[in-house]
Amino acid sequence: MALDLIQSVTGRAVHVPGDDIDTDRIIPARFLKCVTFDGIGEHLFRDVRFDERGEKREHPLNDPRFAGATILIADRNFGCGSSREHAPQSIAKAGFKAVIAESFAEIFFGNSTTLGIPCVSLSREDRAALVARVNADPQTPVTVDLQEQVVRAGSDLKVPFTIKPGARESLIRGTWDPIAQLLEGAEEVTKVAARLPYVQQHAQGA
């Protein structure tokens, strides 16, 4: 199946503050027992959003002003810690389509890219300006433009971002999921394999 060409993402944004937010804070370890990722989004940031009794804490994701946001703004070194794929999966299942931060942990960045979630980096000053705009008006439309490599907010804020060239190209061209690409080419792989001498010898020996 053909993958979506992710050339830009537009939506409302929410800022989750804090440097070095690790994957255990994004999705606590006790929620990793799921067989599929269905429903994992409801546990995003569970332990900082809810207390031991399940009562809501004060947290941006619990603020009704930011309900329905699809772009997550983070700070420095977002997604550090363990390499659990559940972290970006929970972000995706919660409805987020892109993440903006000052920087990302390497494995989190890669796992997010293979889910079709652009992770783009802004300078500290530009990120602060974006956060101020979003907090002042949560209805502000924010666009992550992968072709122009800028983040736009409202009609007048436009700041450049950085992203690894390979990740950017894979998102724009719709080649961001290597497993989907492999499955799409399964028939051709079978044809090539059938022509390999050692495969033929094995088949004859069997």
mmCIF file of C-alpha atoms in Angstrom:
data_model
loop_
_atom_site.group_PDB
_atom_site.id
_atom_site.type_symbol
_atom_site.label_atom_id
_atom_site.label_comp_id
_atom_site.label_asym_id
_atom_site.label_seq_id
_atom_site.Cartn_x
_atom_site.Cartn_y
_atom_site.Cartn_z
ATOM 1 C CA MET A 1 0.000 0.000 0.000
ATOM 2 C CA ALA A 2 1.174 3.528 -0.761
ATOM 3 C CA LEU A 3 2.143 5.647 2.226
ATOM 4 C CA ASP A 4 0.921 9.199 2.730
ATOM 5 C CA LEU A 5 3.166 11.981 1.496
ATOM 6 C CA ILE A 6 3.680 14.035 4.639
ATOM 7 C CA GLN A 7 4.632 17.443 3.287
ATOM 8 C CA SER A 8 3.024 19.611 5.948
ATOM 9 C CA VAL A 9 1.007 19.239 9.138
ATOM 10 C CA THR A 10 -1.461 21.861 10.324
ATOM 11 C CA GLY A 11 -3.417 21.953 13.561
ATOM 12 C CA ARG A 12 -3.648 23.523 16.965
ATOM 13 C CA ALA A 13 -0.724 23.034 19.330
ATOM 14 C CA VAL A 14 -0.112 22.401 23.023
ATOM 15 C CA HIS A 15 3.106 22.881 24.965
ATOM 16 C CA VAL A 16 4.194 20.222 27.463
ATOM 17 C CA PRO A 17 7.057 21.911 29.338
ATOM 18 C CA GLY A 18 10.176 20.312 30.752
ATOM 19 C CA ASP A 19 13.619 19.312 29.525
ATOM 20 C CA ASP A 20 14.672 15.650 29.369
ATOM 21 C CA ILE A 21 11.150 14.215 29.333
ATOM 22 C CA ASP A 22 11.863 10.504 29.029
ATOM 23 C CA THR A 23 9.840 7.711 27.471
ATOM 24 C CA ASP A 24 8.733 6.401 30.861
ATOM 25 C CA ARG A 25 7.070 9.720 31.586
ATOM 26 C CA ILE A 26 5.512 9.738 28.114
ATOM 27 C CA ILE A 27 4.080 6.242 28.644
ATOM 28 C CA PRO A 28 4.659 4.513 32.018
ATOM 29 C CA ALA A 29 6.096 1.002 31.934
ATOM 30 C CA ARG A 30 2.967 -0.692 33.293
ATOM 31 C CA PHE A 31 1.151 0.126 30.053
ATOM 32 C CA LEU A 32 3.658 -1.750 27.884
ATOM 33 C CA LYS A 33 1.884 -5.097 28.282
ATOM 34 C CA CYS A 34 -0.569 -4.399 25.465
ATOM 35 C CA VAL A 35 -0.589 -6.816 22.525
ATOM 36 C CA THR A 36 -1.508 -4.029 20.097
ATOM 37 C CA PHE A 37 -1.150 -0.277 20.455
ATOM 38 C CA ASP A 38 -4.912 0.308 20.381
ATOM 39 C CA GLY A 39 -6.038 2.473 23.286
ATOM 40 C CA ILE A 40 -2.522 3.330 24.403
ATOM 41 C CA GLY A 41 -3.087 7.001 23.625
ATOM 42 C CA GLU A 42 -5.353 7.446 26.634
ATOM 43 C CA HIS A 43 -2.387 6.692 28.902
ATOM 44 C CA LEU A 44 -0.129 9.368 27.403
ATOM 45 C CA PHE A 45 1.675 11.178 30.277
ATOM 46 C CA ARG A 46 -0.564 9.223 32.641
ATOM 47 C CA ASP A 47 1.397 9.709 35.875
ATOM 48 C CA VAL A 48 1.811 13.454 35.465
ATOM 49 C CA ARG A 49 -1.765 13.984 34.278
ATOM 50 C CA PHE A 50 -3.517 11.969 37.001
ATOM 51 C CA ASP A 51 -2.934 11.275 40.688
ATOM 52 C CA GLU A 52 -3.108 7.879 42.422
ATOM 53 C CA ARG A 53 -6.905 8.112 42.647
ATOM 54 C CA GLY A 54 -7.287 8.876 38.961
ATOM 55 C CA GLU A 55 -8.091 12.534 39.586
ATOM 56 C CA LYS A 56 -6.813 15.004 37.026
ATOM 57 C CA ARG A 57 -3.738 17.031 37.913
ATOM 58 C CA GLU A 58 -2.994 20.459 36.503
ATOM 59 C CA HIS A 59 -1.410 19.636 33.148
ATOM 60 C CA PRO A 60 -1.604 21.165 29.662
ATOM 61 C CA LEU A 61 -3.167 18.011 28.217
ATOM 62 C CA ASN A 62 -5.949 18.264 30.803
ATOM 63 C CA ASP A 63 -6.604 21.925 29.981
ATOM 64 C CA PRO A 64 -9.828 22.177 27.922
ATOM 65 C CA ARG A 65 -8.341 25.135 26.032
ATOM 66 C CA PHE A 66 -5.981 22.703 24.309
ATOM 67 C CA ALA A 67 -8.460 19.882 23.697
ATOM 68 C CA GLY A 68 -8.077 18.503 20.188
ATOM 69 C CA ALA A 69 -4.526 19.780 19.687
ATOM 70 C CA THR A 70 -2.621 17.736 17.107
ATOM 71 C CA ILE A 71 0.842 19.288 17.372
ATOM 72 C CA LEU A 72 2.893 18.688 20.514
ATOM 73 C CA ILE A 73 5.486 21.277 21.536
ATOM 74 C CA ALA A 74 8.210 20.012 23.866
ATOM 75 C CA ASP A 75 11.510 21.364 25.140
ATOM 76 C CA ARG A 76 15.075 20.000 25.097
ATOM 77 C CA ASN A 77 16.038 16.305 24.669
ATOM 78 C CA PHE A 78 12.473 15.075 24.325
ATOM 79 C CA GLY A 79 11.983 11.290 24.317
ATOM 80 C CA CYS A 80 15.200 10.341 26.110
ATOM 81 C CA GLY A 81 15.565 7.215 28.246
ATOM 82 C CA SER A 82 14.582 3.756 27.045
ATOM 83 C CA SER A 83 14.018 2.961 23.384
ATOM 84 C CA ARG A 84 10.383 1.872 23.791
ATOM 85 C CA GLU A 85 8.366 2.311 20.618
ATOM 86 C CA HIS A 86 5.288 2.698 22.830
ATOM 87 C CA ALA A 87 6.239 6.343 23.459
ATOM 88 C CA PRO A 88 5.723 7.642 19.914
ATOM 89 C CA GLN A 89 2.886 5.152 19.466
ATOM 90 C CA SER A 90 1.040 6.681 22.432
ATOM 91 C CA ILE A 91 1.617 10.153 21.002
ATOM 92 C CA ALA A 92 0.219 9.045 17.638
ATOM 93 C CA LYS A 93 -2.755 7.235 19.179
ATOM 94 C CA ALA A 94 -3.560 10.349 21.215
ATOM 95 C CA GLY A 95 -4.029 12.185 17.923
ATOM 96 C CA PHE A 96 -0.774 14.078 17.550
ATOM 97 C CA LYS A 97 0.573 14.436 14.015
ATOM 98 C CA ALA A 98 3.857 16.282 14.659
ATOM 99 C CA VAL A 99 6.237 17.150 17.499
ATOM 100 C CA ILE A 100 8.218 20.372 17.821
ATOM 101 C CA ALA A 101 11.084 20.593 20.314
ATOM 102 C CA GLU A 102 14.513 22.085 20.808
ATOM 103 C CA SER A 103 16.056 18.618 20.421
ATOM 104 C CA PHE A 104 15.115 14.938 20.454
ATOM 105 C CA ALA A 105 16.633 11.695 21.675
ATOM 106 C CA GLU A 106 17.976 9.749 18.707
ATOM 107 C CA ILE A 107 15.926 6.552 19.024
ATOM 108 C CA PHE A 108 12.696 8.404 19.770
ATOM 109 C CA PHE A 109 13.259 10.525 16.678
ATOM 110 C CA GLY A 110 13.740 7.435 14.504
ATOM 111 C CA ASN A 111 10.748 5.593 15.943
ATOM 112 C CA SER A 112 8.554 8.657 15.395
ATOM 113 C CA THR A 113 9.690 9.061 11.801
ATOM 114 C CA THR A 114 8.762 5.459 10.957
ATOM 115 C CA LEU A 115 5.261 6.224 12.261
ATOM 116 C CA GLY A 116 4.977 9.240 9.994
ATOM 117 C CA ILE A 117 5.340 11.771 12.824
ATOM 118 C CA PRO A 118 7.638 14.666 11.861
ATOM 119 C CA CYS A 119 9.927 15.697 14.721
ATOM 120 C CA VAL A 120 11.343 19.133 14.007
ATOM 121 C CA SER A 121 13.765 21.240 16.047
ATOM 122 C CA LEU A 122 13.482 24.959 16.735
ATOM 123 C CA SER A 123 16.004 27.203 18.410
ATOM 124 C CA ARG A 124 15.234 28.033 22.029
ATOM 125 C CA GLU A 125 14.252 31.586 21.137
ATOM 126 C CA ASP A 126 11.951 30.582 18.278
ATOM 127 C CA ARG A 127 10.348 27.836 20.345
ATOM 128 C CA ALA A 128 9.714 30.307 23.173
ATOM 129 C CA ALA A 129 8.030 32.688 20.723
ATOM 130 C CA LEU A 130 5.852 29.860 19.398
ATOM 131 C CA VAL A 131 4.885 28.718 22.900
ATOM 132 C CA ALA A 132 3.988 32.284 23.890
ATOM 133 C CA ARG A 133 1.750 32.602 20.846
ATOM 134 C CA VAL A 134 -0.001 29.280 21.445
ATOM 135 C CA ASN A 135 -0.507 29.910 25.163
ATOM 136 C CA ALA A 136 -1.912 33.371 24.470
ATOM 137 C CA ASP A 137 -4.348 31.986 21.891
ATOM 138 C CA PRO A 138 -4.812 28.184 21.893
ATOM 139 C CA GLN A 139 -6.900 28.486 18.717
ATOM 140 C CA THR A 140 -3.868 29.682 16.738
ATOM 141 C CA PRO A 141 -3.320 27.417 13.708
ATOM 142 C CA VAL A 142 0.222 26.038 13.580
ATOM 143 C CA THR A 143 1.769 24.544 10.446
ATOM 144 C CA VAL A 144 4.881 22.408 10.215
ATOM 145 C CA ASP A 145 5.896 22.857 6.580
ATOM 146 C CA LEU A 146 8.398 20.158 5.642
ATOM 147 C CA GLN A 147 8.914 21.468 2.135
ATOM 148 C CA GLU A 148 9.783 25.010 3.151
ATOM 149 C CA GLN A 149 11.274 23.854 6.495
ATOM 150 C CA VAL A 150 9.460 26.436 8.575
ATOM 151 C CA VAL A 151 6.901 26.480 11.361
ATOM 152 C CA ARG A 152 4.147 29.037 10.932
ATOM 153 C CA ALA A 153 1.748 30.211 13.639
ATOM 154 C CA GLY A 154 -1.108 32.498 12.797
ATOM 155 C CA SER A 155 -0.520 35.012 10.036
ATOM 156 C CA ASP A 156 2.742 36.551 11.139
ATOM 157 C CA LEU A 157 4.985 34.089 12.991
ATOM 158 C CA LYS A 158 7.286 32.118 10.718
ATOM 159 C CA VAL A 159 10.444 30.434 12.020
ATOM 160 C CA PRO A 160 12.879 27.950 10.446
ATOM 161 C CA PHE A 161 13.350 24.454 11.825
ATOM 162 C CA THR A 162 15.954 21.738 11.400
ATOM 163 C CA ILE A 163 15.360 18.059 10.711
ATOM 164 C CA LYS A 164 17.628 15.300 9.463
ATOM 165 C CA PRO A 165 17.595 15.396 5.652
ATOM 166 C CA GLY A 166 16.930 11.663 5.348
ATOM 167 C CA ALA A 167 13.914 11.844 7.648
ATOM 168 C CA ARG A 168 12.556 14.877 5.832
ATOM 169 C CA GLU A 169 12.899 13.178 2.444
ATOM 170 C CA SER A 170 11.267 9.960 3.629
ATOM 171 C CA LEU A 171 8.261 11.876 4.982
ATOM 172 C CA ILE A 172 7.846 14.079 1.923
ATOM 173 C CA ARG A 173 8.199 11.156 -0.507
ATOM 174 C CA GLY A 174 6.078 8.710 1.472
ATOM 175 C CA THR A 175 8.873 6.250 2.221
ATOM 176 C CA TRP A 176 8.839 6.696 6.002
ATOM 177 C CA ASP A 177 7.775 3.136 6.919
ATOM 178 C CA PRO A 178 10.417 0.569 5.847
ATOM 179 C CA ILE A 179 8.191 -2.382 6.791
ATOM 180 C CA ALA A 180 5.373 -1.118 4.578
ATOM 181 C CA GLN A 181 7.876 -0.641 1.773
ATOM 182 C CA LEU A 182 9.102 -4.199 2.214
ATOM 183 C CA LEU A 183 5.576 -5.596 2.152
ATOM 184 C CA GLU A 184 4.770 -3.540 -0.907
ATOM 185 C CA GLY A 185 7.718 -5.124 -2.708
ATOM 186 C CA ALA A 186 7.088 -8.658 -1.431
ATOM 187 C CA GLU A 187 6.222 -10.030 -4.869
ATOM 188 C CA GLU A 188 9.421 -8.671 -6.389
ATOM 189 C CA VAL A 189 11.452 -10.030 -3.458
ATOM 190 C CA THR A 190 9.983 -13.490 -4.070
ATOM 191 C CA LYS A 191 10.890 -13.314 -7.771
ATOM 192 C CA VAL A 192 14.469 -12.276 -7.027
ATOM 193 C CA ALA A 193 14.832 -14.952 -4.352
ATOM 194 C CA ALA A 194 13.669 -17.636 -6.781
ATOM 195 C CA ARG A 195 16.544 -16.742 -9.129
ATOM 196 C CA LEU A 196 19.243 -17.089 -6.495
ATOM 197 C CA PRO A 197 21.306 -20.272 -6.956
ATOM 198 C CA TYR A 198 21.410 -21.252 -3.291
ATOM 199 C CA VAL A 199 17.628 -20.902 -3.026
ATOM 200 C CA GLN A 200 17.186 -23.210 -6.011
ATOM 201 C CA GLN A 201 19.642 -25.723 -4.572
ATOM 202 C CA HIS A 202 17.816 -25.713 -1.248
ATOM 203 C CA ALA A 203 14.496 -26.274 -3.012
ATOM 204 C CA GLN A 204 15.920 -29.210 -4.983
ATOM 205 C CA GLY A 205 17.439 -30.719 -1.840
ATOM 206 C CA ALA A 206 14.126 -30.477 -0.059
#
